[in-house]
Coordinates of C-alpha atoms (C1' of nucleotides) in Angstrom, one line a residue:
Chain A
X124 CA 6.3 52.8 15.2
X125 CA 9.5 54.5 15.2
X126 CA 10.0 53.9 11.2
X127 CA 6.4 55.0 10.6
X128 CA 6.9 58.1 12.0
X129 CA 9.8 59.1 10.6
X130 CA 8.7 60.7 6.8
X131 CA 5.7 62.5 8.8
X132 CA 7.7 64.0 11.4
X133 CA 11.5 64.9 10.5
X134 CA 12.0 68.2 9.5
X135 CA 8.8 69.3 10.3
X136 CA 7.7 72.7 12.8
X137 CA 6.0 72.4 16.0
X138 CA 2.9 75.0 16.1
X139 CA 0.9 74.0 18.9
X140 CA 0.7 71.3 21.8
X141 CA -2.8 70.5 23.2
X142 CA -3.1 68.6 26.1
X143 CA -6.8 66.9 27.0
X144 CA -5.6 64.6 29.8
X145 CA -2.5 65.5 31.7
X146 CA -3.1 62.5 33.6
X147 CA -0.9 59.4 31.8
X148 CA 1.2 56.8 33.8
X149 CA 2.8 60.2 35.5
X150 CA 1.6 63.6 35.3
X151 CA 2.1 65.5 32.1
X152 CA 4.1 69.3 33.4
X153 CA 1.6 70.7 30.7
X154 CA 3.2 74.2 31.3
X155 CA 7.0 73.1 31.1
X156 CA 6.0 70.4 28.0
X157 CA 4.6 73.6 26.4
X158 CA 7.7 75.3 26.7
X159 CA 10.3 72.9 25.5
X160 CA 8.0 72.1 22.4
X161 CA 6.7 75.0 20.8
X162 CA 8.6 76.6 18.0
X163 CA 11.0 73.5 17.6
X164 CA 11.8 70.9 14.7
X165 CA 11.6 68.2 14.9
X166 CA 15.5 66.7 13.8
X167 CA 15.0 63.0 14.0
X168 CA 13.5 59.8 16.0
X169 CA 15.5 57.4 18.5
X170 CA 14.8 54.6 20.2
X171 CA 15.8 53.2 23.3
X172 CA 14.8 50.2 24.9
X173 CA 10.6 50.6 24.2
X174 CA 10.8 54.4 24.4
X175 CA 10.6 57.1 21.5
X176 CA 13.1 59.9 21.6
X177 CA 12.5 62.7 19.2
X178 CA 15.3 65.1 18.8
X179 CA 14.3 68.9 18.9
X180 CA 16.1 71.8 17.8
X181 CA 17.2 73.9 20.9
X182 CA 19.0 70.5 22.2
X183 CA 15.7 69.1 23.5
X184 CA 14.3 65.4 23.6
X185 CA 10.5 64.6 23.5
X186 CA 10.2 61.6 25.2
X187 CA 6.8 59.0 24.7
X188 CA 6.4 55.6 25.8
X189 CA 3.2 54.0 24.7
X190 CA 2.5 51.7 27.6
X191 CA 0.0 48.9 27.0
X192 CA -2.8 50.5 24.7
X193 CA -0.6 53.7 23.3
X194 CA -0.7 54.5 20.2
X195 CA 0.7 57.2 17.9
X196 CA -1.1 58.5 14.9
X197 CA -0.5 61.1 12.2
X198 CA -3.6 62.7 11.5
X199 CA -5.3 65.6 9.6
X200 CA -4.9 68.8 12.1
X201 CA -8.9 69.5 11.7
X202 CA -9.6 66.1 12.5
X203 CA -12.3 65.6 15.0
X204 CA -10.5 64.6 19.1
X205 CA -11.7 60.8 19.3
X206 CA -12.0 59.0 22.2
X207 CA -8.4 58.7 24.5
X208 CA -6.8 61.0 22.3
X209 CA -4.7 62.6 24.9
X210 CA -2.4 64.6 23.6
X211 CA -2.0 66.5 20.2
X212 CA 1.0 68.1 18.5
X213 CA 0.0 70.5 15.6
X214 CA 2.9 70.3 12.8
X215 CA 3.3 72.7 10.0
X216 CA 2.3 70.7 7.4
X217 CA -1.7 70.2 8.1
X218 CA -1.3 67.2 10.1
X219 CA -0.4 66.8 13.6
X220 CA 0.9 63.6 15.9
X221 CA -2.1 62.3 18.3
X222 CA -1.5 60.4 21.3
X223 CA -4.6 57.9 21.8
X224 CA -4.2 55.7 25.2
X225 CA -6.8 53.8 26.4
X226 CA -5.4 52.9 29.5
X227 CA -3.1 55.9 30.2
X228 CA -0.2 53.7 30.8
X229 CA 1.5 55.7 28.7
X230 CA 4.3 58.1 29.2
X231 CA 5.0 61.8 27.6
X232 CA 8.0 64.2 29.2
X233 CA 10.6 66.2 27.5
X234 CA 14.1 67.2 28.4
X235 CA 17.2 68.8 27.9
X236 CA 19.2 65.9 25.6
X237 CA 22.3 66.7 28.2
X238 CA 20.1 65.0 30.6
X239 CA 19.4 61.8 28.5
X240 CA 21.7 59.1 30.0
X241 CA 21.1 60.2 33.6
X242 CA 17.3 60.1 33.0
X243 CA 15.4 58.1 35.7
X244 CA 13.8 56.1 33.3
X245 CA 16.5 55.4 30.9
X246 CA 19.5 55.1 33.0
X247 CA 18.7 51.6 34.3
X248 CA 18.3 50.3 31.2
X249 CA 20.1 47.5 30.0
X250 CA 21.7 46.6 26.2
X251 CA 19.6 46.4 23.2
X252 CA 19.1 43.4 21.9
X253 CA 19.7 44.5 18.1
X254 CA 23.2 45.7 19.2
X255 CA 24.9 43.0 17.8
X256 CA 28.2 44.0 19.7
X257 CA 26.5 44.1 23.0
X258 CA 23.8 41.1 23.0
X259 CA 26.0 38.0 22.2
X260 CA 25.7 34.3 23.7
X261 CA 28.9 34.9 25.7
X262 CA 27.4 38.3 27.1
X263 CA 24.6 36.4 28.2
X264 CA 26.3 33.5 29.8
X265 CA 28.3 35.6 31.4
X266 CA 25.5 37.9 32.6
X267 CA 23.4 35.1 34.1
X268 CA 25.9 32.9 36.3
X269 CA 24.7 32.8 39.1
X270 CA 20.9 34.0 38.8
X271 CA 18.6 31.9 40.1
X272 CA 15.2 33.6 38.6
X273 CA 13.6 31.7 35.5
X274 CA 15.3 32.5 32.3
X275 CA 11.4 33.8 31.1
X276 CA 11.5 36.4 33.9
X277 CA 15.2 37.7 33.4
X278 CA 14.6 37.7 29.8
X279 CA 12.0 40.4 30.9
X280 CA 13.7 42.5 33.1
X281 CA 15.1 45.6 31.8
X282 CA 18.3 46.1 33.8
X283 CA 20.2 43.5 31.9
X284 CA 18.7 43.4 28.4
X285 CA 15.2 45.6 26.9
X286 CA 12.7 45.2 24.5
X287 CA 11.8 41.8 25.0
X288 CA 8.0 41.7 26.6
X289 CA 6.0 39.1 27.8
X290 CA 4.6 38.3 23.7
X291 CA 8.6 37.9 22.6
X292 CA 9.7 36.4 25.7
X293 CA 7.3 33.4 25.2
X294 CA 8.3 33.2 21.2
X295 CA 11.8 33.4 21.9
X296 CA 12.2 30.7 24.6
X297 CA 9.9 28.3 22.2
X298 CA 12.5 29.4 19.3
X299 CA 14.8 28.6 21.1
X300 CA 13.6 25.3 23.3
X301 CA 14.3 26.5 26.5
X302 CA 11.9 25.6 29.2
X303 CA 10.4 29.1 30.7
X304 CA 10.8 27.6 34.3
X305 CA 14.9 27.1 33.9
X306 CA 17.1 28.8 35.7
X307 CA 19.0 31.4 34.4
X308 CA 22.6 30.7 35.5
X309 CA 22.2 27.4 34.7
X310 CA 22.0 27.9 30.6
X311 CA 25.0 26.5 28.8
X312 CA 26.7 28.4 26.5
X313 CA 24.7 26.3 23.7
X314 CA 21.7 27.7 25.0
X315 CA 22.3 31.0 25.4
X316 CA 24.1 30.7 21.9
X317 CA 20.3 29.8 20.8
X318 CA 18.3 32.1 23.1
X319 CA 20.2 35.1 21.8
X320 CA 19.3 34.4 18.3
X321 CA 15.9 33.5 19.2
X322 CA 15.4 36.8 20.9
X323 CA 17.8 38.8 17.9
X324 CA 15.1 36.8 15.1
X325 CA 12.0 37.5 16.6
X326 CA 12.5 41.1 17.3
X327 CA 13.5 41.4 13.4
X328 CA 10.9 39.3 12.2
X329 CA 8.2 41.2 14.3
X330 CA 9.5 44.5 13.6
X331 CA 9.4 43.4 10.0
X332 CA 5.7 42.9 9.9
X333 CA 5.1 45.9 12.0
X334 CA 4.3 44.5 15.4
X335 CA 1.6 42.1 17.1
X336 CA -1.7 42.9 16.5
X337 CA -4.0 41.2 19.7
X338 CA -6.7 43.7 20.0
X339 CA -5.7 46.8 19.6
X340 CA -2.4 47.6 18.7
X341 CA -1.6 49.7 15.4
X342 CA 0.7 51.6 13.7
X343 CA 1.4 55.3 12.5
X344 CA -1.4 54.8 9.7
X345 CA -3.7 53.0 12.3
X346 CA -2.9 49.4 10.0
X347 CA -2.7 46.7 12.4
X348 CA 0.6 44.7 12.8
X349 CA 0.8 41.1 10.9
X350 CA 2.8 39.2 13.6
X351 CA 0.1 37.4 15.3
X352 CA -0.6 34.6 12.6
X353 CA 3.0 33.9 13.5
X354 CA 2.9 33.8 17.3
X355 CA 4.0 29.8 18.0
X356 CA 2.5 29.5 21.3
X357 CA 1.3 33.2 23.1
X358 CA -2.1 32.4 23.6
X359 CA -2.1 29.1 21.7
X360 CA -3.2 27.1 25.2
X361 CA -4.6 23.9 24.8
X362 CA -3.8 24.0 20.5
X363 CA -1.3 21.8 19.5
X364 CA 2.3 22.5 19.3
X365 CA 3.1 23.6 15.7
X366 CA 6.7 21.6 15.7
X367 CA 5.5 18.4 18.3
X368 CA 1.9 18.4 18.0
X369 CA 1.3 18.3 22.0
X370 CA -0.9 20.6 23.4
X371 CA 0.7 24.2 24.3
X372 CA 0.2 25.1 28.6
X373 CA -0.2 28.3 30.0
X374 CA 1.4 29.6 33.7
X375 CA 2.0 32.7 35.3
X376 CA 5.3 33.7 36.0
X377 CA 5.9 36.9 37.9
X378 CA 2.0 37.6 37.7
X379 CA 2.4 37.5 33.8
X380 CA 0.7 34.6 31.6
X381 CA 3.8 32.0 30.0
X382 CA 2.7 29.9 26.9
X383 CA 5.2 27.4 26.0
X384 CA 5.2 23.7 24.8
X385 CA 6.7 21.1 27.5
X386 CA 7.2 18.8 24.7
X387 CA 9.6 21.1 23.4
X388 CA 11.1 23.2 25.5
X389 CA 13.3 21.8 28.5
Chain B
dA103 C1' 17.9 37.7 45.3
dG104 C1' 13.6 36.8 44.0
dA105 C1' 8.6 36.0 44.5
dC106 C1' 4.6 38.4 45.0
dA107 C1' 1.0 41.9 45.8
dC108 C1' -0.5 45.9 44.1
dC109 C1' -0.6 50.3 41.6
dC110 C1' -1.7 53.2 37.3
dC111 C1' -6.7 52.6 33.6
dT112 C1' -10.1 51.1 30.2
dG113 C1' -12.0 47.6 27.4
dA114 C1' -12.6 43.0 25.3
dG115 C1' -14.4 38.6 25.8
dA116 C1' -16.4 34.7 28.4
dG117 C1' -19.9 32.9 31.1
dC118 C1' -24.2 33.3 33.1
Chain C
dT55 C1' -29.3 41.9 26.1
dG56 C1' -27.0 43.0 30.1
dC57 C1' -24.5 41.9 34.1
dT58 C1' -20.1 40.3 36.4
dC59 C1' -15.7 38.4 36.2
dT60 C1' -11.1 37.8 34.3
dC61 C1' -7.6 39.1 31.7
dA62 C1' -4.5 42.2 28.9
dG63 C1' 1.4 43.6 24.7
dG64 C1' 4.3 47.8 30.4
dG65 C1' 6.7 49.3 34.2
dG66 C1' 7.2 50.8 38.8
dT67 C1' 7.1 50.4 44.1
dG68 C1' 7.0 48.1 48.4
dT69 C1' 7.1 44.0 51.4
dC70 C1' 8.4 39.5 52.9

DNA sequence: AGACACCCCTGAGAGC
DNA sequence: TGCTCTCAGGGGTGTC
């Protein structure tokens, strides 16, 4: 999403902010929002962990995460409000940057940059996996000694490494053939050797192919993503294995749905 | 520490 | 066709 954006939005003016449902995953400080925005350019796009950070002039960042259903869209500035579209940012150059969020699980706020890394919602985060300096095998073994939680659920949780959601999680640990169930401290360093460049290739590979289209995920030009057809075993329950030919299972881990083959993964 | 329940909200798909 | 039920790619809090 962040590379899509990028030729539509960098350099470009803010005119106007329009807000039609304050209401996302927290409040929207319409008033303050309106404040920070208007007037600024837009200098660049970050991204940490699954959050957008766009750089404004006047030292600002414009923070969106896009939850579940988010999406973010470039459209004509005339073009008629559609169904969930939230929240509208007029640009100077006769388009403007639509939030549309079914489910409102999304996130917008902006903030002085200075305030970045002590943000409540960034400064828990943990390494990126893409860093290839932070999210190595030996980083990982050393990270996990000790954990007793399933390697699927750690590989989820934030606070030691982001980015990896319940679709990659699944892919990864099938990538890799590490059973979902397994402990975390107890992967050897051959395993996490595996498991990190699981993760590190299916983020690439996705991010290649712009994403995972299930139902209704899609990109800056609403085109839906082309990772799906590759997806080994999230939601593949009862198909057969495309490596052993045994029939993918389904639990739930943490209240989230693991596929993963048990001929396999172990 | 880790499992689990529950919260935010709408919509798709299955089953009847 | 329309109803009800279940589930969903995220992330957080609170309880046991």
């Amino acid at each position: 999403v962040r590379r899509g954006l990028l030729p539509h939005v960098v350099g470009r003016h803010i005119r106007s902010l329009t807000v039609h449902q304050p209401q996302l995953r927290e409040l929207i400080d319409v008033a303050s929002l309106r404040r920070r925005l208007m007037g600024q350019h837009i200098l660049g796009v970050r991204r940490r962990a699954k959050y957008l950070l766009f750089d404004l002039s006047a030292d600002s960042t414009l923070m969106v995460h896009l939850g579940m259903s988010g999406r973010l869209g470039i459209v004509p500035t005339q073009r008629q409000r559609r169904l969930h579209d939230h929240l509208i940012i007029e640009l100077d150059d006769g388009h403007a940057l639509c939030l549309n969020d079914a489910r409102r699980f999304g996130l917008v706020c902006c903030f002085a940059r200075d305030d970045e890394l002590a943000h409540r919602r960034l400064r828990h985060l943990g390494v990126e996996p893409l860093d290839p300096a932070a999210f190595t095998a030996a980083w990982l073994q050393a990270r996990t000694r000790g954990c007793k939680k399933p390697i699927k659920n750690y590989l989820m949780d934030a606070t030691h490494q982001v980015g990896v959601g319940n679709i990659y999680a699944c892919e990864a640990l099938f990538a890799a053939r590490i059973h979902p169930v397994r402990a975390a401290g107890r992967l050897s360093a051959q395993r996490c050797a595996r498991l990190v460049e699981a993760v590190v290739t299916v983020l690439r590979e996705a991010i290649e192919l712009g994403g995972t289209t299930l139902r209704d995920f899609a990109n800056v030009d609403g085109a839906a993503g082309f990772f799906a057809p590759r997806l080994q075993v999230y939601g593949r329950t009862g198909q057969a294995c495309l490596s052993c030919g045994g029939p993918i299972r389904r639990l739930v881990q943490a209240g989230r749905s693991t596929f993963f083959c048990p001929g396999c993964q172990h």
